[in-house]
Coordinates of C-alpha atoms in Angstrom, one line a residue:
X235 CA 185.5 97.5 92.7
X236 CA 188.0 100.2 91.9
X237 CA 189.3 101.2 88.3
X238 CA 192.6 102.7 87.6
X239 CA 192.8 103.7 83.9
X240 CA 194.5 107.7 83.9
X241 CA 195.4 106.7 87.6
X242 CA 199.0 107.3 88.3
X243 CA 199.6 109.7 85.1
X244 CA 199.8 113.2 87.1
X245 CA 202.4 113.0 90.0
X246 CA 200.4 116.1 91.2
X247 CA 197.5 114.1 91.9
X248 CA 199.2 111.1 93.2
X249 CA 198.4 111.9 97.0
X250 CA 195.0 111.6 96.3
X251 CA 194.9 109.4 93.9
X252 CA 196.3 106.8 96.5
X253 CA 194.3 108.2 99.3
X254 CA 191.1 107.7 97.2
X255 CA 191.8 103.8 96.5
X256 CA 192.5 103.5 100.3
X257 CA 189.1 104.8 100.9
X258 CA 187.5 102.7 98.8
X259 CA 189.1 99.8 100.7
X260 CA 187.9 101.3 103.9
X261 CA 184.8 101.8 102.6
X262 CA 184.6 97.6 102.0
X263 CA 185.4 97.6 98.4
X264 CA 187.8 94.5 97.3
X265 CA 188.2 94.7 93.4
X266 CA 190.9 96.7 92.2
X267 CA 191.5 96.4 88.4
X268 CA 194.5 97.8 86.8
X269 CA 196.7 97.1 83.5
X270 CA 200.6 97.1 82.2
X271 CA 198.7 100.0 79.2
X272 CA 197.2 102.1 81.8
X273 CA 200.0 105.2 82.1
X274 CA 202.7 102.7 81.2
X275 CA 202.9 101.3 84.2
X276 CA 202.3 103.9 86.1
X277 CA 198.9 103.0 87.5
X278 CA 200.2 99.5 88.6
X279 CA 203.2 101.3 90.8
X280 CA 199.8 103.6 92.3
X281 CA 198.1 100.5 93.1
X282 CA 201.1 98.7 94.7
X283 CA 202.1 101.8 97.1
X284 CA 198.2 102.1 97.8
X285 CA 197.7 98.5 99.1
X286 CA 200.6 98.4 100.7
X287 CA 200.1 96.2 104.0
X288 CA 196.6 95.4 103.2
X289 CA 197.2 93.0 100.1
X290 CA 195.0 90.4 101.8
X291 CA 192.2 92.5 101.6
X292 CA 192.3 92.7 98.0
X293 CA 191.1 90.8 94.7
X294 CA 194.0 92.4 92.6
X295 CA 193.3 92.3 89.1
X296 CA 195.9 93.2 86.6
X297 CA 196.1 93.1 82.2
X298 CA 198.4 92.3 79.4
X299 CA 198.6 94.1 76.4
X300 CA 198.5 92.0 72.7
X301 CA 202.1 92.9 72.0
X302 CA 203.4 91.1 75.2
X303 CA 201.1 87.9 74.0
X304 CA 203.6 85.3 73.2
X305 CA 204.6 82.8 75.1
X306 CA 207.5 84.2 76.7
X307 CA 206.2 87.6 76.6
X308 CA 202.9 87.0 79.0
X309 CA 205.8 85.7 81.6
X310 CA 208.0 88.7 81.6
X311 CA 204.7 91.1 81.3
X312 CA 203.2 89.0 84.4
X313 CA 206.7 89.4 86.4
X314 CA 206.7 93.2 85.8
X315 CA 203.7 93.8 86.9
X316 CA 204.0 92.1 90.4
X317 CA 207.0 94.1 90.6
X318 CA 205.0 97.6 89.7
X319 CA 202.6 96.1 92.1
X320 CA 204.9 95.0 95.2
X321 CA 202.7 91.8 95.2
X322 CA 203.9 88.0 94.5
X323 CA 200.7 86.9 92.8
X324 CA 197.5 87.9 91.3
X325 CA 193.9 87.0 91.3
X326 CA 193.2 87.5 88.3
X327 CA 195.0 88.6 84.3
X328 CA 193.6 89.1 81.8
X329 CA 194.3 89.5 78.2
X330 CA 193.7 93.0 77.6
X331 CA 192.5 92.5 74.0
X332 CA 193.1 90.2 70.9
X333 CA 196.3 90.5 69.2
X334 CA 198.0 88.6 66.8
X335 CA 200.0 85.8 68.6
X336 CA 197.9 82.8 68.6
X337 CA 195.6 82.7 71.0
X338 CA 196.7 79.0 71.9
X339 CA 200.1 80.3 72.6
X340 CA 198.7 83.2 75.1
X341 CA 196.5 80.9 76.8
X342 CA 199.3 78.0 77.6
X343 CA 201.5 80.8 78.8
X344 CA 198.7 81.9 81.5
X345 CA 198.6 78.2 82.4
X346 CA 201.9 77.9 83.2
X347 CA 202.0 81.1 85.3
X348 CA 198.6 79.9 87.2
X349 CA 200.6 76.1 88.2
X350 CA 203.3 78.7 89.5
X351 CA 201.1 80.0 91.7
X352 CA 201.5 83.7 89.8
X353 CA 197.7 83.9 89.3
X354 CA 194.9 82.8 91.2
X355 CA 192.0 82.5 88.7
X356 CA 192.4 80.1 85.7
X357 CA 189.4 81.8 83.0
X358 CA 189.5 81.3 79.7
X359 CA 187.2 80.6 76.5
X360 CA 188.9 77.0 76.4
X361 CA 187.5 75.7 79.6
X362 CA 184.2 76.1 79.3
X363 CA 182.9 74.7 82.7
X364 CA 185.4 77.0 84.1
X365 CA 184.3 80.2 82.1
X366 CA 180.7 79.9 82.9
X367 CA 181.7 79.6 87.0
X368 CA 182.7 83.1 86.8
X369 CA 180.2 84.2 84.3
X370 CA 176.6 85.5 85.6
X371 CA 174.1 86.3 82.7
X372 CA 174.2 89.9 83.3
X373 CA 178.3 90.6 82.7
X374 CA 178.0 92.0 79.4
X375 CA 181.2 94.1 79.7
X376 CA 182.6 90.5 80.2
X377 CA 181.8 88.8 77.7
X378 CA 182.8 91.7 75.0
X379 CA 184.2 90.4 71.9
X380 CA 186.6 92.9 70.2
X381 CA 187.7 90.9 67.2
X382 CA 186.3 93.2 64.7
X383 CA 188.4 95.8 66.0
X384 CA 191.4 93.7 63.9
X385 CA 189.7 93.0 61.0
X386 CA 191.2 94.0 57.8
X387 CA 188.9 96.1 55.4
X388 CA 188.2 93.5 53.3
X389 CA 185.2 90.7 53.0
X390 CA 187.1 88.0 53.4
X391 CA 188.7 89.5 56.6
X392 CA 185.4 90.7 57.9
X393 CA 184.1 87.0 57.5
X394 CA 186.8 85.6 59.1
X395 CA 186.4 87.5 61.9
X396 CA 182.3 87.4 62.5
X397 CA 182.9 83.2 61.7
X398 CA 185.4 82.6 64.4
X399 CA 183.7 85.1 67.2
X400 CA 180.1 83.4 66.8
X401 CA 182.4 80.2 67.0
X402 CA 184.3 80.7 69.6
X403 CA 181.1 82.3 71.7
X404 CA 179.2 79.0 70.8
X405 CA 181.9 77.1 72.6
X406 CA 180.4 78.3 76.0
X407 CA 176.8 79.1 75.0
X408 CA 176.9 83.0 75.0
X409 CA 175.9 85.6 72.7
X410 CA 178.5 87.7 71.4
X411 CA 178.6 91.4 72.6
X412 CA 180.1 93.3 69.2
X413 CA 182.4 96.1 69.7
X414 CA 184.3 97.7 66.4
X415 CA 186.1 101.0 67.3
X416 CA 189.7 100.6 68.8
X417 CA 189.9 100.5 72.3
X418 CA 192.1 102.9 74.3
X419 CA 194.1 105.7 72.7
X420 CA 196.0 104.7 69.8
X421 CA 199.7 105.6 70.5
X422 CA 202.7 103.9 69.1
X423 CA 202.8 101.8 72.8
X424 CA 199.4 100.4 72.5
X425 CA 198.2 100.4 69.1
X426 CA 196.9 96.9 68.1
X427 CA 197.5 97.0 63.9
X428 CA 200.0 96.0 61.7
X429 CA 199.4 98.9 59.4
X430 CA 196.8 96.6 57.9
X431 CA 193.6 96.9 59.8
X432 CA 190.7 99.1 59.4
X433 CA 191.2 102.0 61.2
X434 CA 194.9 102.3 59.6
X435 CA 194.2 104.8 56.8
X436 CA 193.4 108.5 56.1
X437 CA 190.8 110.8 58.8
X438 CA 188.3 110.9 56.4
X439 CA 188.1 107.0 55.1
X440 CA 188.4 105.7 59.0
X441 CA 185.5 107.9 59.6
X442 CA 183.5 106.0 56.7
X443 CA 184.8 103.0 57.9
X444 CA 183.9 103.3 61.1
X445 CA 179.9 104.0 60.1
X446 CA 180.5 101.5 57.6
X447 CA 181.0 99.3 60.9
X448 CA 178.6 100.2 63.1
X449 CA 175.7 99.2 60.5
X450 CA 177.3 95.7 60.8
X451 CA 177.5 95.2 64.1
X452 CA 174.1 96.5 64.5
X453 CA 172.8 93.9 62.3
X454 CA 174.8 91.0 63.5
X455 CA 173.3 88.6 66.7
X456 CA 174.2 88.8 69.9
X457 CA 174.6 92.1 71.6
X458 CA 176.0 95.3 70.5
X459 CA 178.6 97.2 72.6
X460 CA 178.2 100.8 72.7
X461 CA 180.5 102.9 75.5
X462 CA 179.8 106.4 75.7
X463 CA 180.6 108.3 72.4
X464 CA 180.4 105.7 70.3
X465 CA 177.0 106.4 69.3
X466 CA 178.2 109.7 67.7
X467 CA 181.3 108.1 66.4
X468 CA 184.1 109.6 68.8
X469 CA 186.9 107.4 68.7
X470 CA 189.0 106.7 71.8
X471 CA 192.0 108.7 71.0
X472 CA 189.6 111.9 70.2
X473 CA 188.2 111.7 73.9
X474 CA 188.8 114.3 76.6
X475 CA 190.6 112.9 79.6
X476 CA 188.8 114.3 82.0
X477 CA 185.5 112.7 82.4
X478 CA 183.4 116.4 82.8
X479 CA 184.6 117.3 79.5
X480 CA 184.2 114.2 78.0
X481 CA 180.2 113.9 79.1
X482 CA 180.1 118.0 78.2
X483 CA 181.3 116.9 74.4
X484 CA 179.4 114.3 73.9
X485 CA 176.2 116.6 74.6
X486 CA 177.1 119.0 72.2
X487 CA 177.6 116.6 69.3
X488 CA 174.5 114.9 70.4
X489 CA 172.4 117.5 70.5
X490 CA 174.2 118.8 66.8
X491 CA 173.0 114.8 65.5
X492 CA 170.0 114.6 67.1
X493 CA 168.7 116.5 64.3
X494 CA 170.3 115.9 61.4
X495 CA 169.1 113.3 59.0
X496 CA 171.7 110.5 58.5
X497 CA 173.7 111.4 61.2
X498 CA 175.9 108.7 63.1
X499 CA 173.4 109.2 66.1
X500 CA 170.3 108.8 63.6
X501 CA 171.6 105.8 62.4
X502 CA 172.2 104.2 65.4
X503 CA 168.7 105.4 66.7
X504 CA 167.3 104.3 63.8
X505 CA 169.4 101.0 63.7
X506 CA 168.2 100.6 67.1
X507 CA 164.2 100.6 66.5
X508 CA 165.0 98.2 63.1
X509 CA 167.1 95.8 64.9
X510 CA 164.1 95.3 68.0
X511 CA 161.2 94.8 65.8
X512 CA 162.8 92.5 63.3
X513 CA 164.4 90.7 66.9
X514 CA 167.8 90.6 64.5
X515 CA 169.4 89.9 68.2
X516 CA 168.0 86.3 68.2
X517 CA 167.8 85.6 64.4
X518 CA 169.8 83.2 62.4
X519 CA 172.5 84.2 60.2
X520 CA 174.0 83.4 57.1
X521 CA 177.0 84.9 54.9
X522 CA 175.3 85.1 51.0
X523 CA 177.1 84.4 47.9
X524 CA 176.5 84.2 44.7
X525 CA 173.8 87.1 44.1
X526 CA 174.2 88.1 40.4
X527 CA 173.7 91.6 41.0
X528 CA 176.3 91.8 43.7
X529 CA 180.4 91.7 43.1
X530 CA 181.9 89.0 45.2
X531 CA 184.3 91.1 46.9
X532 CA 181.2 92.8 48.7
X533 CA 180.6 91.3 52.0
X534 CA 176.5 90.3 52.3
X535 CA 175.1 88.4 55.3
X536 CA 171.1 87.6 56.0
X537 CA 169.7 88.0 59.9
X538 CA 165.5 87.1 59.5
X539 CA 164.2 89.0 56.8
X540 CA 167.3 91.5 56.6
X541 CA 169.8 91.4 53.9
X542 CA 173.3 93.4 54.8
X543 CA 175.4 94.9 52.4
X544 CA 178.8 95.9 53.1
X545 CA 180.7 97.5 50.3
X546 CA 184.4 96.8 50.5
X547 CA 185.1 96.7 47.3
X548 CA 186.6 100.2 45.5
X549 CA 183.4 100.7 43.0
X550 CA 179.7 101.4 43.6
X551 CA 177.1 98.6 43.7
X552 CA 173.7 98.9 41.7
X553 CA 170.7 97.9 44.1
X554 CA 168.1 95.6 42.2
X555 CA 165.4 98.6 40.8
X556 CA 163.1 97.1 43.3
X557 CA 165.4 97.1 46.6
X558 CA 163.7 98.2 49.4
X559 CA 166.1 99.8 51.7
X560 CA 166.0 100.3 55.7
X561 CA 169.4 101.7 56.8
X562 CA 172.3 102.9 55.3
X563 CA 175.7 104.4 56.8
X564 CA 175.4 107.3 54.3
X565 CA 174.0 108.4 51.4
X566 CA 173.3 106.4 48.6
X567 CA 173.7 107.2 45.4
X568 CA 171.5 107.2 42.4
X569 CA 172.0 106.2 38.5
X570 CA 169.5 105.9 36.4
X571 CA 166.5 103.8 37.9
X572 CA 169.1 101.7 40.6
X573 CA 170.1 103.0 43.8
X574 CA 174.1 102.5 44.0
X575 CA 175.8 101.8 47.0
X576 CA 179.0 103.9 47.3
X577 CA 182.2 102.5 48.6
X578 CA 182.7 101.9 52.1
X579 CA 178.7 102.0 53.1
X580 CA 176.6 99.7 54.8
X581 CA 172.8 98.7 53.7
X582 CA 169.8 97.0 55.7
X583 CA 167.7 95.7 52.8
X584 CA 165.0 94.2 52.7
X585 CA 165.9 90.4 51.6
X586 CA 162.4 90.0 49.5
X587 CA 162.9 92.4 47.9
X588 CA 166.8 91.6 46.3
X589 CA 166.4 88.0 46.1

């Protein structure tokens, strides 16, 4: 198929742009995937004027952003978009993310609009048989679940969040694929918080945050998705454009954490051989309460033999003396005989040895 995100953005390239999608056409390709986010609108109105007259030949595929969620607001996102695209229907829309309207709400209004004949595909987590007819066992991308990217940074939040994903992926017998960072670039159009969620603070905390996050995900079942930069902790908005530059940064920084102890690349390395030889992808998990050496504001889960620490709470936690630890996000601290977890920082312990 044919992706359009940055399509349309640079009316000096638009020529080519549409001259490049009709290629692909000719060249027997059928999926073209575009979005309302993707240059405003812009890329939709690219796709439209590039299969003009050959709409038949293509399985258009179009997005709606969180904010346009709501029950009326899927509708008048749908109808602008088959405007943009010159088209009367789609074959398939997708929700372009999780937002906060309820998702029952979101998914009646995508009902409605495939009984009007508006979109061909009816897909969704709430009709299982029909979810696993489009599913194949290797469409990871696909089955992506971005709900941490929402969560608050609190442990209750964090629960809430891992609890309903692992529930809503046990609906239709799937593992979950984590993903944490924000999608996209983050500008006032597209952002996805209330002011609320994790990545709505300070530089410096976010960046914490986001390492903080990483070690979760990396510890949780399922499978982990990592796009290219997120192993050195480039967030979206931070990301060249052009795709050269982009592949050019990421192997300076690599090569910069490739050798630095404790780096986000380390980590995830590191994360990486923990989580195949403890087989944390297929383990069972458990949240844990009630240790008396850990404040219950602290978020602690157990995957196999692996006890996870995340500190959300604003003071330092004191490690039993005899904690054995595997991973952390960053450095620990030290008082006395105890290793003390800092704020915001993630630990792979080793559950016999803090029980």
């Amino acid at each position: 198929g044919i992706g359009t995100w940055f399509l349309g953005e640079d009316r000096r390239k638009r020529n080519s742009e549409i001259a490049a999608i009709r290629r692909g056409l000719d060249l027997g390709l059928r999926v073209v995937d575009t979005a309302e986010m993707y240059g405003s609108g812009a890329s939709e109105e690219l796709v439209g004027e590039a299969i003009a007259g050959r709409r038949d030949d293509v399985f258009l595929v179009s997005k709606v952003l969180p904010s346009n969620a709501s029950a009326s607001g899927v509708r008048r996102a749908l109808e602008a978009s088959l405007y943009r695209l010159n088209t009367d229907r789609l074959d398939l829309y997708l929700y372009h993310w999780r937002g906060h309207h309820r998702l029952e709400e979101t998914v009646e209004a995508l009902q409605a609009a495939v009984d009007d004949g508006l979109i061909g595909a009816d897909v969704s987590a709430d009709y299982p048989s029909a979810l696993r007819h489009h599913l194949q066992d290797d469409w990871l991308h696909h089955l992506r679940d971005d709900a941490l990217m929402l969560t608050r940074w609190n442990a209750e939040s964090l629960t809430r969040h891992i609890t309903h994903s692992l529930d809503e992926h046990d609906r239709f017998g799937a593992p979950p694929a984590w993903r944490y960072l924000p999608s996209y670039r983050l500008v006032e159009s597209t952002d996805p918080g209330d002011g609320r969620r994790w990545f709505e603070t300070g530089d410096e905390e976010r960046g914490r945050r986001s390492l903080a996050l990483q070690a979760l995900v990396l510890a949780l079942p399922g499978s982990v998705y990592l796009r290219q930069g997120d192993e050195i902790s480039l967030p979206d908005k931070d990301k060249p454009t052009s795709t050269q530059e982009l592949a050019e940064l990421i192997d300076e920084r690599s090569g910069e954490q490739g050798v630095q102890f404790g780096s986000p690349l380390a980590t995830v390395r590191h994360a990486t051989y923990v989580r195949r030889e403890h087989a944390l992808a297929t383990g069972p998990f458990a949240f844990v309460v009630g240790l008396d050496w850990c404040p219950t504001d602290v978020l602690t889960f157990l995957n196999r033999d692996i006890l996870v620490l995340v500190n959300t709470s604003e003071q330092g936690v004191a490690l039993p003396e005899q904690a054995q630890v595997l991973l952390a996000s960053r450095a620990l601290l030290q008082e006395d005989r105890h290793l003390v977890v800092p704020p915001t920082t993630t630990v792979w312990l080793s559950a016999s040895t803090v029980a």
